[in-house]
Short mmCIF file of C-alpha atoms and ligand atoms in Angstrom, two decimals:
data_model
loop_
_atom_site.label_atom_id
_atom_site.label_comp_id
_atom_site.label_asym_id
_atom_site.label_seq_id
_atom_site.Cartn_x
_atom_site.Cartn_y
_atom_site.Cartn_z
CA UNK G 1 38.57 22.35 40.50
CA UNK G 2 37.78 24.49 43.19
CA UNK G 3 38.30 27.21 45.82
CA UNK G 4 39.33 26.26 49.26
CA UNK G 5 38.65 29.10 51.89
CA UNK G 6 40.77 28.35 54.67
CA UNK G 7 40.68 29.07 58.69
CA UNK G 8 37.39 31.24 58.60
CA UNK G 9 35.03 31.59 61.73
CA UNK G 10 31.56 30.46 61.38
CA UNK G 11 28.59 30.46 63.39
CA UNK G 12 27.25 27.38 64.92
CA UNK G 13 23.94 26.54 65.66
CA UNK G 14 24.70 27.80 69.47
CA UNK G 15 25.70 31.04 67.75
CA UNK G 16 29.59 30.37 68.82
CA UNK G 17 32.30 30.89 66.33
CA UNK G 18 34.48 28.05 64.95
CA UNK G 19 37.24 27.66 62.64
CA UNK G 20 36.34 25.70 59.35
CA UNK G 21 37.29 25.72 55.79
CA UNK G 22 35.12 25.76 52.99
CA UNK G 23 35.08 23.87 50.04
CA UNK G 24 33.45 26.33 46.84
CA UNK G 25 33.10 24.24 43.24
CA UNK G 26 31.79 26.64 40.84
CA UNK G 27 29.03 28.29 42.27
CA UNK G 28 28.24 26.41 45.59
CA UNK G 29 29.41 25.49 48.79
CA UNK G 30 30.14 21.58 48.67
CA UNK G 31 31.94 21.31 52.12
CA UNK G 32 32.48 23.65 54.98
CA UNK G 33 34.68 20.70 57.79
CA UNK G 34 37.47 21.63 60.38
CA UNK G 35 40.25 20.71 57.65
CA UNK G 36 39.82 20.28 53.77
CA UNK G 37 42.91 18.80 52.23
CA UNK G 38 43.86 20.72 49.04
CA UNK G 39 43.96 18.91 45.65
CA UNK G 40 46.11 19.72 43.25
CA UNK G 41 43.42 22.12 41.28
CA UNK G 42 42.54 23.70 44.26
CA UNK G 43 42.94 27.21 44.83
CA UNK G 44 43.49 28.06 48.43
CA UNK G 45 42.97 31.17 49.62
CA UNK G 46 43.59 31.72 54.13
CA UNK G 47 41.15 33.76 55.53
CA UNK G 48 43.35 33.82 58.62
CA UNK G 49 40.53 33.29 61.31
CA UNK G 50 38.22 36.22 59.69
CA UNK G 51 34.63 35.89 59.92
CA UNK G 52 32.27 34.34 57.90
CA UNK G 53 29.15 35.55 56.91
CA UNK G 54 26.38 34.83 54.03
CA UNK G 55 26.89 37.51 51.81
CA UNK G 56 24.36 40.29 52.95
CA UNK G 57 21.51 41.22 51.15
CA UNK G 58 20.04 44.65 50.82
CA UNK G 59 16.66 45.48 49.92
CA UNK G 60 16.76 49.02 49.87
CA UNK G 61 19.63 51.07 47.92
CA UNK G 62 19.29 53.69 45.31
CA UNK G 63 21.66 53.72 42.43
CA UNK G 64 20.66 56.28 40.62
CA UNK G 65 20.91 55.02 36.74
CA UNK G 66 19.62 55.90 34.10
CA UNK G 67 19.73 59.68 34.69
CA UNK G 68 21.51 60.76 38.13
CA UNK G 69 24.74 59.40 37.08
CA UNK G 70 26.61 61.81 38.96
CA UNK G 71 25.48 60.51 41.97
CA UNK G 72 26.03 56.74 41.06
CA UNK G 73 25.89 54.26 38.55
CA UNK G 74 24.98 50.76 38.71
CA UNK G 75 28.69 49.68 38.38
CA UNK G 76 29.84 52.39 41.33
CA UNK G 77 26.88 50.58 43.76
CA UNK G 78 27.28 47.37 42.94
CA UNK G 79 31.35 47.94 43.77
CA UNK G 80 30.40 49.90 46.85
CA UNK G 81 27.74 46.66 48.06
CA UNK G 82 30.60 44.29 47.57
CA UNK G 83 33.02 46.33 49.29
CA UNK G 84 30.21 46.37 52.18
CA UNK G 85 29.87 42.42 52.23
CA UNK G 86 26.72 42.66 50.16
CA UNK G 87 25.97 39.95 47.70
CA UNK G 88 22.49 40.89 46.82
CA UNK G 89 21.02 44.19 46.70
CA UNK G 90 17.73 45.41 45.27
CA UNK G 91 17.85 48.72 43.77
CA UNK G 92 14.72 51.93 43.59
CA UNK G 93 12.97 52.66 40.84
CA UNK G 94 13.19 56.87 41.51
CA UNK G 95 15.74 57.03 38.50
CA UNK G 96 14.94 59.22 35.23
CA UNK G 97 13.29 57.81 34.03
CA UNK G 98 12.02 56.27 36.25
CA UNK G 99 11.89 51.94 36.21
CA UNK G 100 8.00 52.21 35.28
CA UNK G 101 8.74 49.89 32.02
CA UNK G 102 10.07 47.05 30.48
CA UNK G 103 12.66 48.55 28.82
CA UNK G 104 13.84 50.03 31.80
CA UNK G 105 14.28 47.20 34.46
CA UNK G 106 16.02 45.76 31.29
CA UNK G 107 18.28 48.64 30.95
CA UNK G 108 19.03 47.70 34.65
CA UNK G 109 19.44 43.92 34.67
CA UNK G 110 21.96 44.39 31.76
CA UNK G 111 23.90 47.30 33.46
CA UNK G 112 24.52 44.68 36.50
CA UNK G 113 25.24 42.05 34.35
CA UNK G 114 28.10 43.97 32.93
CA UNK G 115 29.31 45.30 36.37
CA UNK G 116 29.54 41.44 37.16
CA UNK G 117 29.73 42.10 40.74
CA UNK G 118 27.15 41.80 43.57
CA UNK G 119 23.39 40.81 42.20
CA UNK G 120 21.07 43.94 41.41
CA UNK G 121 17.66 43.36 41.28
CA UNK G 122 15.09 46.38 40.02
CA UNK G 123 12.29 47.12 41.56
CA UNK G 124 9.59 48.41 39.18
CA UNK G 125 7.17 51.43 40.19
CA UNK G 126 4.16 50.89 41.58
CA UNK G 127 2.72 54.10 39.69
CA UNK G 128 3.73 55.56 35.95
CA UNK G 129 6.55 58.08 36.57
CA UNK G 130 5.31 57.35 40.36
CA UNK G 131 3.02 60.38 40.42
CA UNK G 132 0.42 58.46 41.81
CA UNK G 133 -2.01 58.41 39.29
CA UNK G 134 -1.99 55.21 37.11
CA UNK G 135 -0.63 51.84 38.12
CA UNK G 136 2.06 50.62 35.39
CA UNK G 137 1.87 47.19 33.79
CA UNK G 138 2.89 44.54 37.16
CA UNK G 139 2.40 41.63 34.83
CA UNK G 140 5.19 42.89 31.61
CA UNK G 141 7.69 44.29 34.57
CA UNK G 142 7.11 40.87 36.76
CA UNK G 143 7.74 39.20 33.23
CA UNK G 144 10.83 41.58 32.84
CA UNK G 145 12.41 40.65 35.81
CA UNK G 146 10.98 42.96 38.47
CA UNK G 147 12.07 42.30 42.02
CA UNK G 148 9.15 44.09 44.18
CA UNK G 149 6.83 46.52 43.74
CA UNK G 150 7.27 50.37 44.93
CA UNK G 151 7.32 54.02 44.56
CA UNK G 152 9.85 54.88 46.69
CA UNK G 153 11.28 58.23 46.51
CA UNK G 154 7.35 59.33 47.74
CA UNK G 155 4.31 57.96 49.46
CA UNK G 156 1.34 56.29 47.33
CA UNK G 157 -1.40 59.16 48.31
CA UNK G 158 -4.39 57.57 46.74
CA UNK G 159 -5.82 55.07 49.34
CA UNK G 160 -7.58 53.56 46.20
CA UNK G 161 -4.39 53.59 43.68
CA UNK G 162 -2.88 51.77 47.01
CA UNK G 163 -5.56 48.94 47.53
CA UNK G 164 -5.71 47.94 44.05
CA UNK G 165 -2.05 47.89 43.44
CA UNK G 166 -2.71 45.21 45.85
CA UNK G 167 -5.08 43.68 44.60
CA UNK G 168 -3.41 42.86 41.24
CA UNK G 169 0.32 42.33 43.28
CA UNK G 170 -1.55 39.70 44.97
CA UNK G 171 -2.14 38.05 42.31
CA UNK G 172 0.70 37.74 40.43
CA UNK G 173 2.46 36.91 44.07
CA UNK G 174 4.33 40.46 44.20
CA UNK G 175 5.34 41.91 47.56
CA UNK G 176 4.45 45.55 47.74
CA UNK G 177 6.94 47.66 49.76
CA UNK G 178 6.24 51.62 50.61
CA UNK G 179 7.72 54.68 51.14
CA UNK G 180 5.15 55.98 53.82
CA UNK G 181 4.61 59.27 53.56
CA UNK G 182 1.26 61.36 53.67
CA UNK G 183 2.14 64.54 52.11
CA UNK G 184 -0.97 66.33 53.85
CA UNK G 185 0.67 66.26 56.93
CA UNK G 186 3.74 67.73 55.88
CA UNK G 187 4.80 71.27 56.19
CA UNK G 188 6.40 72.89 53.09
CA UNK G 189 10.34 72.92 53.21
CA UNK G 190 10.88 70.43 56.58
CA UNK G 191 13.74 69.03 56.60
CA UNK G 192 14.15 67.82 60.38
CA UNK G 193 11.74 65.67 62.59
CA UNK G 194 8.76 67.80 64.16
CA UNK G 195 11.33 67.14 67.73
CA UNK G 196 13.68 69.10 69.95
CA UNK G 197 16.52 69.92 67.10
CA UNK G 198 14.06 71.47 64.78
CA UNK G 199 12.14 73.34 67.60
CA UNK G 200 15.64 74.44 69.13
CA UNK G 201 16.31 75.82 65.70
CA UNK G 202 13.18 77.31 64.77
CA UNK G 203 12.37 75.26 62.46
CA UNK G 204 9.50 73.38 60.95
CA UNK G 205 9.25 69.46 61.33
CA UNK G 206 8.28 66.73 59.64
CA UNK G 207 5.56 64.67 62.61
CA UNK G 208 5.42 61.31 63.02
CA UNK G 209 2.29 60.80 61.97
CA UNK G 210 3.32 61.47 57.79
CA UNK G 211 4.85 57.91 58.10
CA UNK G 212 2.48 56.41 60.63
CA UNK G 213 -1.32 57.38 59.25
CA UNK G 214 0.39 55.34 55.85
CA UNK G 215 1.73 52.49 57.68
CA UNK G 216 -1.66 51.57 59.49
CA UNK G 217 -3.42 52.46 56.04
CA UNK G 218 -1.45 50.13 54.24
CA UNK G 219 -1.68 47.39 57.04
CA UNK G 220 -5.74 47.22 57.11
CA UNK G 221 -5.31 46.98 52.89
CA UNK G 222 -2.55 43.96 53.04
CA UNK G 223 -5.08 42.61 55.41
CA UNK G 224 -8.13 43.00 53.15
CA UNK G 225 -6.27 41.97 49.88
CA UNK G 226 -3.55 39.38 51.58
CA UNK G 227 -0.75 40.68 49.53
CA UNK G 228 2.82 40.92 51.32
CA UNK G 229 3.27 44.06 52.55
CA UNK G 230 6.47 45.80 53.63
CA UNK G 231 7.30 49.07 54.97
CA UNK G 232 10.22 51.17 53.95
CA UNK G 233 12.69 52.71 56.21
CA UNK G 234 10.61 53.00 59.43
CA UNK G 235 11.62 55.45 61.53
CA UNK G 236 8.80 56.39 64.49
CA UNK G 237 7.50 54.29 67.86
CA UNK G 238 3.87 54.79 66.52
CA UNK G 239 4.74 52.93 62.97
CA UNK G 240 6.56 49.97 65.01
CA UNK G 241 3.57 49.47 67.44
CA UNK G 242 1.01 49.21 63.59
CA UNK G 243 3.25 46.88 62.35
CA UNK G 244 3.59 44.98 66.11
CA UNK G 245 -0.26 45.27 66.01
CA UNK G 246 -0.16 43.63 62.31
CA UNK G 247 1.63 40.25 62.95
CA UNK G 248 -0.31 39.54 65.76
CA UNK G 249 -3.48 39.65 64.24
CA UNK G 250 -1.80 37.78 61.35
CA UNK G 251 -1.37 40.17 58.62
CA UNK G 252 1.41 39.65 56.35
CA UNK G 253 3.17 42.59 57.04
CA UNK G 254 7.14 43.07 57.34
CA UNK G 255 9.58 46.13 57.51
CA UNK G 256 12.98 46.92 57.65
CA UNK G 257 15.19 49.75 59.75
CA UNK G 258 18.15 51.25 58.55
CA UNK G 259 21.25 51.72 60.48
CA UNK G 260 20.84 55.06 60.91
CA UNK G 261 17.89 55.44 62.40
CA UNK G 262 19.12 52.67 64.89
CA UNK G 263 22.08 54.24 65.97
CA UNK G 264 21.51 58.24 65.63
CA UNK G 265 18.64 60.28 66.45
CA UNK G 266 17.51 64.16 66.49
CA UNK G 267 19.17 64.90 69.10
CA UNK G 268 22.89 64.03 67.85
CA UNK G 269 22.46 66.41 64.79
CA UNK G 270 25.26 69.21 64.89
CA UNK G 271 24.47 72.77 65.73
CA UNK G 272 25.72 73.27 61.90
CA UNK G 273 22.80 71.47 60.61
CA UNK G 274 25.17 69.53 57.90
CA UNK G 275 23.00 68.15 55.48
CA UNK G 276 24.55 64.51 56.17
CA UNK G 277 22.32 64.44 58.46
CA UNK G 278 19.65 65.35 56.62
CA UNK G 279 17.36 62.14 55.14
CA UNK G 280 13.69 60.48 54.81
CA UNK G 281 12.54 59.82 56.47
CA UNK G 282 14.22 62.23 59.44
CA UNK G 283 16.07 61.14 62.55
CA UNK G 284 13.78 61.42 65.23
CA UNK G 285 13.46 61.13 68.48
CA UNK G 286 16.03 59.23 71.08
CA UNK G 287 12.44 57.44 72.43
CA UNK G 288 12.16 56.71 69.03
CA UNK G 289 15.19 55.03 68.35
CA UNK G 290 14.72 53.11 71.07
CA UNK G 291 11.44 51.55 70.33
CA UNK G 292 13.22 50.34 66.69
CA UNK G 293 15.78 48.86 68.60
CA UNK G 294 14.04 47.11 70.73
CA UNK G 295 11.42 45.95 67.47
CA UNK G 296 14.31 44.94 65.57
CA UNK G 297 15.44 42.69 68.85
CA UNK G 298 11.74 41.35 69.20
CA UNK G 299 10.81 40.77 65.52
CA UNK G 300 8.57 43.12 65.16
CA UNK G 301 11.23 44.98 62.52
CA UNK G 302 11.87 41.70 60.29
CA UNK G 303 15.01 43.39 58.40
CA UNK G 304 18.25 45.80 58.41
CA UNK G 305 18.00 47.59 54.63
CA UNK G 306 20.46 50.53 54.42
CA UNK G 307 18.57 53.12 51.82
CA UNK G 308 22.03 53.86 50.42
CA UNK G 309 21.26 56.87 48.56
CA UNK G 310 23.80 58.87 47.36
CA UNK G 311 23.99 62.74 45.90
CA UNK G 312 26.87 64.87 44.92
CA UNK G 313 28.88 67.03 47.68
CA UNK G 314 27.51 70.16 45.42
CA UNK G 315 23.72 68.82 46.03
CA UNK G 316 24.97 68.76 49.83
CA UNK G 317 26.71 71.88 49.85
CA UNK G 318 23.43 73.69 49.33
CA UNK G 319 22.22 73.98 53.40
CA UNK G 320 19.87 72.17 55.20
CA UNK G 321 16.88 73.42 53.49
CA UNK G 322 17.83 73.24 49.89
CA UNK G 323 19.96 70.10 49.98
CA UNK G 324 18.38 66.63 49.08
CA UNK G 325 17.25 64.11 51.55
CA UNK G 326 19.40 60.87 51.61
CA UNK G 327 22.97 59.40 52.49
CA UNK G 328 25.21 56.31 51.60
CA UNK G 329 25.11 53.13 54.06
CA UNK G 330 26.17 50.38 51.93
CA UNK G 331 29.83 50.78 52.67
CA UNK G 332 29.56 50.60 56.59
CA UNK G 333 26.45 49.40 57.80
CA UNK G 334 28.37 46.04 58.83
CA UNK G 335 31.12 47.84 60.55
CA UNK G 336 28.87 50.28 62.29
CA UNK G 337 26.09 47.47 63.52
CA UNK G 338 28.71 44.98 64.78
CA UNK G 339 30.60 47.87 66.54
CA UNK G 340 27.53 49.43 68.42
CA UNK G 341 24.95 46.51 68.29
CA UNK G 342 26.50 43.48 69.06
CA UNK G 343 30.12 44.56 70.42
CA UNK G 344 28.04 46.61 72.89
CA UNK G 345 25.71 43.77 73.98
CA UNK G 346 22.25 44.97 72.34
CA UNK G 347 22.37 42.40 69.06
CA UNK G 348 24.35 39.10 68.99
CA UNK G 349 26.53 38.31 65.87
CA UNK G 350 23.63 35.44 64.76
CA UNK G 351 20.53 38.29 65.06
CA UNK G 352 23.05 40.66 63.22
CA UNK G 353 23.62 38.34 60.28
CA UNK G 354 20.26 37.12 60.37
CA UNK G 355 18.48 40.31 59.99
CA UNK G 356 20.96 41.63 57.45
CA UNK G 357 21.48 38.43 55.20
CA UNK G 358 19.01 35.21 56.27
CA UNK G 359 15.72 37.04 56.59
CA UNK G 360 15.90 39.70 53.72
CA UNK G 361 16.35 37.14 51.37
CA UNK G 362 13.85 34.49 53.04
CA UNK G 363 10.87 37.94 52.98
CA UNK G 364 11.57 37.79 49.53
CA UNK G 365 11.72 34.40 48.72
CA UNK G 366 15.44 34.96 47.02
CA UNK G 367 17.70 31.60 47.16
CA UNK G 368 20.69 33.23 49.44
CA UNK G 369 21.34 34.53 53.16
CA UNK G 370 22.53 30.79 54.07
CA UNK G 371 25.80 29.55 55.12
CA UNK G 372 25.37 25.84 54.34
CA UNK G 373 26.79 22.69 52.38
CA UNK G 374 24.84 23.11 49.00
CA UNK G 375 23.80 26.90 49.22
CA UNK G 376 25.17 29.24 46.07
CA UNK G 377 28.24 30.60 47.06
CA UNK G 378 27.39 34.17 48.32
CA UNK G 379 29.52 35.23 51.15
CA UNK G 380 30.69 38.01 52.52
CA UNK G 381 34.36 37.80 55.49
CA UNK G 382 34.43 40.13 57.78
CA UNK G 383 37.46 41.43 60.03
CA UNK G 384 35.91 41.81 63.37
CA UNK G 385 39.14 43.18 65.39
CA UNK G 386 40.95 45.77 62.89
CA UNK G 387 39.53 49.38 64.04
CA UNK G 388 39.45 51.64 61.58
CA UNK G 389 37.38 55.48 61.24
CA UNK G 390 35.53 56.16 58.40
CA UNK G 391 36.50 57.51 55.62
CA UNK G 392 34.20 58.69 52.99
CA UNK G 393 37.29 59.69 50.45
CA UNK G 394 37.91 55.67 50.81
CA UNK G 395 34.17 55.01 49.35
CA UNK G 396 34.10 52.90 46.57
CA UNK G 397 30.69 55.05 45.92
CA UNK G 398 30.67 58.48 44.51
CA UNK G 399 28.17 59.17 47.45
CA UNK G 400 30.59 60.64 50.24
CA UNK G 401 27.36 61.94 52.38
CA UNK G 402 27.15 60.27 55.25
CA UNK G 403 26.96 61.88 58.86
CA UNK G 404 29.28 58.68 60.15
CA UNK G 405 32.53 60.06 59.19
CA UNK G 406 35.24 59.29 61.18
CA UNK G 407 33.73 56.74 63.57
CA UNK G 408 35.76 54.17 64.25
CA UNK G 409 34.55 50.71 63.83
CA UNK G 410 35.43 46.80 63.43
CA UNK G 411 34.23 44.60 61.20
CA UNK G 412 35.71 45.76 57.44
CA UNK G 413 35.19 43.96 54.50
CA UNK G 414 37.63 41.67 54.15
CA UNK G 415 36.73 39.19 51.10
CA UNK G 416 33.37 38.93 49.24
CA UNK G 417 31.99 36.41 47.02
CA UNK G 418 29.59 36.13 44.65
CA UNK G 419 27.95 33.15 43.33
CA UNK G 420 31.63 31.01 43.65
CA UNK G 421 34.07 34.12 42.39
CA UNK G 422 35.87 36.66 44.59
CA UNK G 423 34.03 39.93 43.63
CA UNK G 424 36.17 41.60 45.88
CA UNK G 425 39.41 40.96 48.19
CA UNK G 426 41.21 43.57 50.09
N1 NCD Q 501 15.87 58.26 51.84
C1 NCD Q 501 16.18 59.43 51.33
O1 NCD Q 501 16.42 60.35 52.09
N2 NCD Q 501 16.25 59.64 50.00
C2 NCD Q 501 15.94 58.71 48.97
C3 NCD Q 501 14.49 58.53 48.75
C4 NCD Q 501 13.79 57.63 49.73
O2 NCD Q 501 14.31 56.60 50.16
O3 NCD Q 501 12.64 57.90 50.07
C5 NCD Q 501 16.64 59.17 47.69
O4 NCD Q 501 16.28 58.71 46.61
O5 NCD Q 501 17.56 59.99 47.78
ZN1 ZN Q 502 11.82 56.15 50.89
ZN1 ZN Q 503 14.95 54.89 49.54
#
């Protein structure tokens, strides 16, 4: 009994690639060696020199069920994480309603246990219907199944709702992860960072400091209440240098960057102002970008996290202004990282796989992100010479926003596994 994986390319220790097979009985890896002679009950599948990678894990994707099922459904994300190598992927609670009960993150465990495809773990609210204004039951939604705490979606505006969601996270050992956001510094209808494309357009911006005055906020409350602490999507220099700040002086504080605010900024938005490229928080500025890159290289940004968040094309028809914020990522964040990070120099393949599958999963004390003899068999192959453009019509999600269309990238999907069985083989 058995699947044999034959002639993939792992990672060594020295962070060189060498060709092994791997050994999978039922749900773990029991031998990855330079030649594993096939029994008779073995099923062998070639991998043809491909590249092997944990299966990724992704803290940060919307799905959009119960209520938005236009956009997505559990079952259309979980097939669109597999078809991006993810194995693992935790999903927001902004649904309708929204996961601020029980019955809810049960609604969601069950939805992903039919899909049967990559893991989906629910993150429960921080705040009933997350307006902010009473904290919803931690201890019944840990109980339930909860993965994290969070309101994401919108910023927790009450310093006090904040520091005693702490308070009780800490002790039942929940993480609390925010969308940081201070709507008082916000100016009705931006939809653009306050930068040179929105000033070039007339139009009004949304400043750094919304995201920043939260993040240092939040860090002198993990600090006073200990809890883990980690910040959504962060997009400006000033946030990185808080959280920089924060791990020195020992807080336990961690973050994650997406891959668009890596590899895009303000200034690469179209004079049409497509609404692909409109999301939250904004691209901002090229400086900007830089600083995250350079924090994601240094530690100071633990995690990649793609905040796939998918609408309709008639939602993204509507113009810059009236459009909603958000687009997909889960379908070629691999591709578009390996081909601009580490083919061009700035990430190796071992930081790439480490801050997309190892660390997300070791923040959040989940048992996968490791390639190893013993681990559960979550793993994701990866073609890293085939180019190909991108082609939203090819999504596996119904989300087709995404302002990456028709780059052309290595490193497609090529086989993904989940806990021992092909979820997905193209
Ligand atoms: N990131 C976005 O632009 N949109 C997200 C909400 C969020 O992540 O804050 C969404 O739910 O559409
Ligand atoms: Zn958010
Ligand atoms: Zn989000």
């Amino acid at each position: 009994m058995g699947i044999i994986l034959k002639n993939g390319k792992l990672l060594n220790e020295q962070g060189e690639l060498s060709v092994k097979d791997l050994l999978i009985v039922e749900n773990r890896i029991t031998k990855i060696e330079s030649n594993i002679e096939a029994e008779a009950d073995h099923e062998v599948v070639d991998l043809n020199g491909h590249f092997v990678a944990p299966g990724l894990v992704d803290v940060h994707v919307h799905f959009r069920e119960p209520g938005f099922e236009a956009k997505e459904t559990i079952e259309t994300g979980a097939h669109a994480a597999v078809a991006g190598g993810y194995t693992t992927v935790a999903c927001m609670p902004n649904t309708r309603p929204v996961i601020d009960r029980v019955e809810t993150v049960e609604f969601v465990l069950d939805k992903a246990k039919q899909a049967n495809l990559a893991r989906v773990l629910p993150y429960a609210a921080i705040t009933v219907r997350q307006l902010g204004v009473e904290h919803t039951d931690f201890a019944a939604l840990q109980q339930a199944g909860a993965f994290a705490l969070t309101d994401d979606g919108v910023g927790v505006q009450s310093t006090k709702m904040m520091v005693e969601a702490m308070q009780k996270a800490k002790a039942l050992g929940m993480s609390v992860v925010a969308h940081c956001e201070d709507n008082d510094l916000l100016p009705p209808g931006a939809a653009l960072h306050d930068g040179v494309t929105a000033a070039k357009h007339g139009l009004p911006g949304i400043p750094s400091a919304s995201e920043a005055v939260h993040v240092g906020r939040d860090i002198l409350l993990a600090e006073a209440t200990g809890v883990h602490y980690h910040v959504c999507h962060i997009s400006a220099k000033e946030s990185v240098r808080l959280v920089r700040d924060g791990k020195r002086a020992g807080i336990n504080v961690t973050t994650e960057v997406t891959p668009h605010h890596l590899l895009l900024c303000d200034e690469d938005i179209p004079d049409s102002l497509d609404p692909n490229w409109k999301m939250n928080p904004p691209l901002r500025s090229r400086e900007d970008r830089d600083a995250l890159i350079a924090g994601l290289k240094e530690g100071s940004i633990d995690i990649i996290a793609t905040d796939h968040a998918p609408h309709t094309s008639e939602e993204k028809a509507k113009g810059l202004k009236r459009a909603p914020f958000g687009i997909v990522g889960l379908e070629t964040a691999f591709p578009l990282l390996y081909t601009h990070l580490v083919e061009k120099g700035v990430l190796t393949l071992a930081e790439l796989v480490d801050r997309m599958a190892t660390k997300p999963a070791e923040l959040f004390g989940l048992p996968y992100g490791k390639l190893e003899v013993g681990a559960i068999a979550d793993l994701a192959v990866f073609d890293l010479t085939t180019e190909k453009s991108i082609n939203p019509d090819h999504f596996k999600s119904k989300g087709k926003n995404t302002p990456f269309a028709g780059w052309v990238c290595k490193g497609w999907t090529v086989l993904t596994m989940v806990d021992g069985k092909i979820v997905y083989n193209n």
